[in-house]
Amino acid sequence: MIRLAIQKSGRLSEDSLNLIRECGISFINSSLKLKTEATNFPLEILFLRDDDIPGYVADGVADIGIVGENVLVEEGKQQLSIQKLGFSKCRLSIAVPKAAEYRNIQDLQDKNLATSYPNLLQAYLDEQGVKAHIHTISGSVEIAPSIGLADAICDIVSSGSTLISNGLREVESVFRSEAVLISNQELSAEKTRILNQLVFRIQSVRKAQK
Ligand code: ATP
Ligand code: ZN
């Protein structure tokens, strides 16, 4: 039996469950339960907050997991990644108020930036040779400029409509992300065998979709 951690409720949840089903794996999904067992494959599914998934997989509480690369790399656990999954595509971008003057990244020197991804943002600013003040906040990042908390933000964007409705303009793309399958690095031979079967099915599903 292998233990898979997926997001309980959020933007990864539905596509994660659909992928498992498309692999021909059946299970009963009750939104109230924190775990469920597949009926025709040696798999147990744990439902967790996405931010907790890399840590649980690293520690072996779960054997494998599905999470966004943005969260994985932010937490410094990119070595756990084994397979890109092609859904939940988004980018981490810097945005400034619509009317703000902005020519290039140097304009952020000494400015205040609000984000939930301080490590990814810091790495990007270092690479660009820009020193700014990063304020880590856990949610509603896009309202930070309008309440005077920051000059700019760095947040997840897919269509860009949330930025526009908050009077913001996207100026830099910091990181591109999609959902990935991650694995603990010390799986038993038995769990490795099950994981290989699962990865084989995932690859077949993805080929059929192309
Ligand atoms: P949790 O309650 O589990 O902590 P959350 O609010 O942190 O959830 P979600 O907003 O559900 O997270 O996003 C989960 C992941 O989905 C993100 O880390 C990112 O990889 C991806 N994602 C976020 N926003 C979008 C989007 N607009 N379009 C596509 N994928 C997205
Ligand atoms: Zn989260």
mmCIF file of C-alpha atoms and ligand atoms in Angstrom:
data_model
loop_
_atom_site.group_PDB
_atom_site.id
_atom_site.type_symbol
_atom_site.label_atom_id
_atom_site.label_comp_id
_atom_site.label_asym_id
_atom_site.label_seq_id
_atom_site.Cartn_x
_atom_site.Cartn_y
_atom_site.Cartn_z
ATOM 1 C CA MET A 1 0.000 0.000 0.000
ATOM 2 C CA ILE A 2 1.281 3.485 -0.910
ATOM 3 C CA ARG A 3 0.051 6.739 0.669
ATOM 4 C CA LEU A 4 -0.698 9.707 -1.615
ATOM 5 C CA ALA A 5 -1.264 13.226 -0.234
ATOM 6 C CA ILE A 6 -3.409 15.607 -2.263
ATOM 7 C CA GLN A 7 -4.937 19.026 -1.549
ATOM 8 C CA LYS A 8 -8.153 18.754 0.460
ATOM 9 C CA SER A 9 -9.940 21.678 -1.080
ATOM 10 C CA GLY A 10 -8.541 24.179 -3.522
ATOM 11 C CA ARG A 11 -7.324 24.685 -7.040
ATOM 12 C CA LEU A 12 -5.390 21.407 -7.210
ATOM 13 C CA SER A 13 -8.061 19.145 -5.715
ATOM 14 C CA GLU A 14 -10.375 18.358 -8.590
ATOM 15 C CA ASP A 15 -7.656 17.794 -11.206
ATOM 16 C CA SER A 16 -5.681 15.633 -8.748
ATOM 17 C CA LEU A 17 -8.722 13.396 -8.106
ATOM 18 C CA ASN A 18 -9.537 13.274 -11.818
ATOM 19 C CA LEU A 19 -6.004 12.144 -12.640
ATOM 20 C CA ILE A 20 -6.258 9.262 -10.154
ATOM 21 C CA ARG A 21 -9.626 8.245 -11.642
ATOM 22 C CA GLU A 22 -8.263 8.449 -15.195
ATOM 23 C CA CYS A 23 -5.560 6.021 -14.070
ATOM 24 C CA GLY A 24 -8.403 3.535 -13.555
ATOM 25 C CA ILE A 25 -8.250 3.785 -9.759
ATOM 26 C CA SER A 26 -11.605 3.766 -7.925
ATOM 27 C CA PHE A 27 -12.279 5.144 -4.456
ATOM 28 C CA ILE A 28 -15.104 6.615 -2.446
ATOM 29 C CA ASN A 29 -14.581 10.326 -1.928
ATOM 30 C CA SER A 30 -16.424 11.843 0.986
ATOM 31 C CA SER A 31 -15.657 15.536 1.444
ATOM 32 C CA LEU A 32 -15.819 15.031 5.214
ATOM 33 C CA LYS A 33 -13.111 12.402 5.414
ATOM 34 C CA LEU A 34 -9.392 13.066 5.765
ATOM 35 C CA LYS A 35 -8.416 9.827 4.057
ATOM 36 C CA THR A 36 -9.792 7.162 1.771
ATOM 37 C CA GLU A 37 -8.611 3.839 0.371
ATOM 38 C CA ALA A 38 -8.766 2.832 -3.276
ATOM 39 C CA THR A 39 -10.832 -0.273 -3.979
ATOM 40 C CA ASN A 40 -8.812 -1.646 -6.925
ATOM 41 C CA PHE A 41 -5.231 -0.401 -6.385
ATOM 42 C CA PRO A 42 -2.941 -0.487 -3.291
ATOM 43 C CA LEU A 43 -3.378 3.238 -2.657
ATOM 44 C CA GLU A 44 -4.491 5.320 0.315
ATOM 45 C CA ILE A 45 -5.301 9.006 -0.271
ATOM 46 C CA LEU A 46 -4.753 11.677 2.417
ATOM 47 C CA PHE A 47 -6.446 15.074 2.052
ATOM 48 C CA LEU A 48 -4.257 17.936 3.331
ATOM 49 C CA ARG A 49 -3.504 21.652 2.907
ATOM 50 C CA ASP A 50 -1.202 22.042 -0.073
ATOM 51 C CA ASP A 51 1.507 23.813 1.972
ATOM 52 C CA ASP A 52 1.840 20.764 4.250
ATOM 53 C CA ILE A 53 2.269 18.230 1.427
ATOM 54 C CA PRO A 54 6.026 18.663 0.668
ATOM 55 C CA GLY A 55 6.929 18.378 4.359
ATOM 56 C CA TYR A 56 4.789 15.294 4.940
ATOM 57 C CA VAL A 57 6.260 13.577 1.885
ATOM 58 C CA ALA A 58 9.827 14.531 2.905
ATOM 59 C CA ASP A 59 9.196 13.082 6.391
ATOM 60 C CA GLY A 60 7.496 9.934 5.062
ATOM 61 C CA VAL A 61 4.097 10.631 6.693
ATOM 62 C CA ALA A 62 2.886 10.336 3.098
ATOM 63 C CA ASP A 63 4.913 8.413 0.487
ATOM 64 C CA ILE A 64 3.952 10.523 -2.508
ATOM 65 C CA GLY A 65 1.980 13.713 -3.167
ATOM 66 C CA ILE A 66 0.624 16.151 -5.720
ATOM 67 C CA VAL A 67 1.522 19.826 -5.248
ATOM 68 C CA GLY A 68 2.269 22.994 -7.230
ATOM 69 C CA GLU A 69 5.939 23.562 -8.095
ATOM 70 C CA ASN A 70 5.581 27.058 -6.638
ATOM 71 C CA VAL A 71 4.956 25.608 -3.157
ATOM 72 C CA LEU A 72 7.537 22.829 -3.606
ATOM 73 C CA VAL A 73 10.381 25.147 -4.641
ATOM 74 C CA GLU A 74 9.390 27.833 -2.109
ATOM 75 C CA GLU A 75 9.820 25.210 0.607
ATOM 76 C CA GLY A 76 13.204 24.143 -0.853
ATOM 77 C CA LYS A 77 12.038 20.594 -1.608
ATOM 78 C CA GLN A 78 12.377 20.491 -5.425
ATOM 79 C CA GLN A 79 14.480 17.304 -5.129
ATOM 80 C CA LEU A 80 11.259 15.384 -4.349
ATOM 81 C CA SER A 81 9.759 16.098 -7.789
ATOM 82 C CA ILE A 82 9.437 13.061 -10.076
ATOM 83 C CA GLN A 83 6.853 13.868 -12.763
ATOM 84 C CA LYS A 84 5.216 17.013 -14.155
ATOM 85 C CA LEU A 85 1.435 16.668 -14.389
ATOM 86 C CA GLY A 86 0.438 19.429 -16.817
ATOM 87 C CA PHE A 87 -2.422 20.978 -14.818
ATOM 88 C CA SER A 88 -2.736 23.970 -12.449
ATOM 89 C CA LYS A 89 -0.432 25.950 -14.698
ATOM 90 C CA CYS A 90 0.220 29.408 -13.344
ATOM 91 C CA ARG A 91 3.038 31.883 -12.845
ATOM 92 C CA LEU A 92 4.426 33.876 -9.950
ATOM 93 C CA SER A 93 4.635 37.500 -11.042
ATOM 94 C CA ILE A 94 5.497 40.925 -9.724
ATOM 95 C CA ALA A 95 2.763 43.542 -10.169
ATOM 96 C CA VAL A 96 2.667 47.273 -9.464
ATOM 97 C CA PRO A 97 -0.245 49.744 -9.195
ATOM 98 C CA LYS A 98 -1.559 50.550 -12.674
ATOM 99 C CA ALA A 99 -0.509 54.202 -12.481
ATOM 100 C CA ALA A 100 2.942 53.576 -10.980
ATOM 101 C CA GLU A 101 5.946 54.464 -13.089
ATOM 102 C CA TYR A 102 7.808 51.271 -13.970
ATOM 103 C CA ARG A 103 10.497 50.830 -16.612
ATOM 104 C CA ASN A 104 12.470 47.838 -15.374
ATOM 105 C CA ILE A 105 13.327 45.735 -12.332
ATOM 106 C CA GLN A 106 15.782 48.389 -11.038
ATOM 107 C CA ASP A 107 12.743 50.505 -10.185
ATOM 108 C CA LEU A 108 12.071 48.072 -7.322
ATOM 109 C CA GLN A 109 15.368 48.918 -5.589
ATOM 110 C CA ASP A 110 14.656 49.718 -1.880
ATOM 111 C CA LYS A 111 10.897 49.304 -2.411
ATOM 112 C CA ASN A 112 8.491 47.280 -0.238
ATOM 113 C CA LEU A 113 7.161 44.074 -1.780
ATOM 114 C CA ALA A 114 4.398 41.929 -0.290
ATOM 115 C CA THR A 115 4.280 38.209 -1.109
ATOM 116 C CA SER A 116 3.481 34.727 0.187
ATOM 117 C CA TYR A 117 6.594 33.429 -1.655
ATOM 118 C CA PRO A 118 9.579 35.195 -0.001
ATOM 119 C CA ASN A 119 12.161 32.601 -1.048
ATOM 120 C CA LEU A 120 11.228 32.509 -4.736
ATOM 121 C CA LEU A 121 11.033 36.309 -4.799
ATOM 122 C CA GLN A 122 14.358 36.763 -2.990
ATOM 123 C CA ALA A 123 16.077 34.366 -5.413
ATOM 124 C CA TYR A 124 14.735 36.332 -8.384
ATOM 125 C CA LEU A 125 15.756 39.720 -6.936
ATOM 126 C CA ASP A 126 19.247 38.378 -6.112
ATOM 127 C CA GLU A 127 19.623 37.085 -9.658
ATOM 128 C CA GLN A 128 18.613 40.542 -10.967
ATOM 129 C CA GLY A 129 20.902 42.357 -8.494
ATOM 130 C CA VAL A 130 18.038 44.246 -6.850
ATOM 131 C CA LYS A 131 17.754 44.871 -3.101
ATOM 132 C CA ALA A 132 14.198 45.334 -1.849
ATOM 133 C CA HIS A 133 12.261 44.787 1.387
ATOM 134 C CA ILE A 134 10.161 41.644 1.325
ATOM 135 C CA HIS A 135 7.087 41.487 3.576
ATOM 136 C CA THR A 136 5.693 37.986 3.912
ATOM 137 C CA ILE A 137 1.913 37.822 4.222
ATOM 138 C CA SER A 138 -0.177 34.684 3.970
ATOM 139 C CA GLY A 139 -3.185 35.844 1.984
ATOM 140 C CA SER A 140 -4.909 38.730 0.142
ATOM 141 C CA VAL A 141 -1.543 39.889 -1.178
ATOM 142 C CA GLU A 142 -3.185 41.768 -4.047
ATOM 143 C CA ILE A 143 -4.748 44.366 -1.727
ATOM 144 C CA ALA A 144 -1.400 45.285 -0.059
ATOM 145 C CA PRO A 145 -0.619 48.257 -2.351
ATOM 146 C CA SER A 146 -4.081 49.819 -1.992
ATOM 147 C CA ILE A 147 -3.856 49.784 1.822
ATOM 148 C CA GLY A 148 -0.352 51.243 1.794
ATOM 149 C CA LEU A 149 1.382 48.064 2.935
ATOM 150 C CA ALA A 150 3.603 47.691 -0.128
ATOM 151 C CA ASP A 151 4.754 49.383 -3.350
ATOM 152 C CA ALA A 152 4.430 46.162 -5.330
ATOM 153 C CA ILE A 153 3.389 42.549 -4.898
ATOM 154 C CA CYS A 154 4.578 39.151 -6.034
ATOM 155 C CA ASP A 155 1.740 36.658 -6.387
ATOM 156 C CA ILE A 156 0.317 33.742 -8.363
ATOM 157 C CA VAL A 157 -1.314 34.749 -11.644
ATOM 158 C CA SER A 158 -3.128 32.666 -14.218
ATOM 159 C CA SER A 159 -5.401 34.854 -16.364
ATOM 160 C CA GLY A 160 -4.432 38.147 -14.727
ATOM 161 C CA SER A 161 -8.032 39.172 -14.031
ATOM 162 C CA THR A 162 -7.516 39.339 -10.234
ATOM 163 C CA LEU A 163 -4.635 41.765 -10.738
ATOM 164 C CA ILE A 164 -6.669 43.983 -13.052
ATOM 165 C CA SER A 165 -9.635 44.073 -10.703
ATOM 166 C CA ASN A 166 -7.277 45.246 -7.936
ATOM 167 C CA GLY A 167 -5.830 48.029 -10.097
ATOM 168 C CA LEU A 168 -2.515 46.247 -10.619
ATOM 169 C CA ARG A 169 -0.295 45.676 -13.657
ATOM 170 C CA GLU A 170 1.932 42.635 -14.148
ATOM 171 C CA VAL A 171 5.540 43.683 -14.808
ATOM 172 C CA GLU A 172 7.849 40.696 -14.167
ATOM 173 C CA SER A 173 7.417 36.942 -14.371
ATOM 174 C CA VAL A 174 9.374 35.327 -11.522
ATOM 175 C CA PHE A 175 8.538 31.613 -11.768
ATOM 176 C CA ARG A 176 6.435 29.268 -13.921
ATOM 177 C CA SER A 177 4.563 26.475 -12.179
ATOM 178 C CA GLU A 178 2.405 23.422 -12.749
ATOM 179 C CA ALA A 179 1.297 20.509 -10.587
ATOM 180 C CA VAL A 180 3.939 17.823 -9.996
ATOM 181 C CA LEU A 181 4.022 14.341 -8.503
ATOM 182 C CA ILE A 182 6.515 14.187 -5.638
ATOM 183 C CA SER A 183 7.947 11.219 -3.785
ATOM 184 C CA ASN A 184 9.703 10.423 -0.527
ATOM 185 C CA GLN A 185 13.308 9.534 -1.296
ATOM 186 C CA GLU A 186 13.524 6.363 0.813
ATOM 187 C CA LEU A 187 10.598 4.250 -0.351
ATOM 188 C CA SER A 188 10.669 0.498 0.311
ATOM 189 C CA ALA A 189 11.073 -1.866 -2.659
ATOM 190 C CA GLU A 190 7.355 -2.715 -2.420
ATOM 191 C CA LYS A 191 6.278 0.957 -2.457
ATOM 192 C CA THR A 192 8.687 1.712 -5.303
ATOM 193 C CA ARG A 193 7.056 -1.049 -7.333
ATOM 194 C CA ILE A 194 3.579 0.444 -6.723
ATOM 195 C CA LEU A 195 4.863 3.961 -7.517
ATOM 196 C CA ASN A 196 6.329 2.750 -10.816
ATOM 197 C CA GLN A 197 2.962 1.245 -11.764
ATOM 198 C CA LEU A 198 1.222 4.500 -10.917
ATOM 199 C CA VAL A 199 3.731 6.625 -12.854
ATOM 200 C CA PHE A 200 3.345 4.305 -15.857
ATOM 201 C CA ARG A 201 -0.444 4.836 -15.772
ATOM 202 C CA ILE A 202 -0.062 8.608 -15.362
ATOM 203 C CA GLN A 203 2.257 8.758 -18.376
ATOM 204 C CA SER A 204 -0.263 6.760 -20.445
ATOM 205 C CA VAL A 205 -3.089 9.108 -19.429
ATOM 206 C CA ARG A 206 -0.978 12.150 -20.324
ATOM 207 C CA LYS A 207 0.040 10.725 -23.713
ATOM 208 C CA ALA A 208 -3.603 10.019 -24.561
ATOM 209 C CA GLN A 209 -4.488 13.635 -23.724
ATOM 210 C CA LYS A 210 -1.901 15.117 -26.097
HETATM 211 P P1 ATP B 1 -4.769 25.434 0.992
HETATM 212 O O1 ATP B 1 -6.030 25.734 1.724
HETATM 213 O O2 ATP B 1 -4.666 23.978 0.617
HETATM 214 O O3 ATP B 1 -3.529 25.960 1.659
HETATM 215 P P2 ATP B 1 -4.307 27.569 -0.994
HETATM 216 O O4 ATP B 1 -5.348 28.623 -0.845
HETATM 217 O O5 ATP B 1 -2.940 27.799 -0.461
HETATM 218 O O6 ATP B 1 -4.911 26.193 -0.431
HETATM 219 P P3 ATP B 1 -5.004 27.345 -3.835
HETATM 220 O O7 ATP B 1 -5.407 28.751 -4.102
HETATM 221 O O8 ATP B 1 -6.050 26.299 -3.827
HETATM 222 O O9 ATP B 1 -4.089 27.224 -2.520
HETATM 223 O O10 ATP B 1 -3.892 26.985 -4.918
HETATM 224 C C1 ATP B 1 -3.232 25.739 -4.902
HETATM 225 C C2 ATP B 1 -2.198 25.727 -6.019
HETATM 226 O O11 ATP B 1 -2.870 25.806 -7.282
HETATM 227 C C3 ATP B 1 -1.229 26.907 -6.031
HETATM 228 O O12 ATP B 1 -0.130 26.712 -5.152
HETATM 229 C C4 ATP B 1 -0.793 26.937 -7.476
HETATM 230 O O13 ATP B 1 0.180 25.928 -7.737
HETATM 231 C C5 ATP B 1 -2.073 26.559 -8.187
HETATM 232 N N1 ATP B 1 -2.831 27.768 -8.562
HETATM 233 C C6 ATP B 1 -3.073 28.835 -7.818
HETATM 234 N N2 ATP B 1 -3.790 29.759 -8.464
HETATM 235 C C7 ATP B 1 -4.044 29.241 -9.661
HETATM 236 C C8 ATP B 1 -4.768 29.700 -10.765
HETATM 237 N N3 ATP B 1 -5.389 30.884 -10.776
HETATM 238 N N4 ATP B 1 -4.842 28.890 -11.826
HETATM 239 C C9 ATP B 1 -4.231 27.697 -11.831
HETATM 240 N N5 ATP B 1 -3.520 27.208 -10.789
HETATM 241 C C10 ATP B 1 -3.421 27.963 -9.719
HETATM 242 ZN ZN ZN B 2 -1.924 26.688 0.711
#
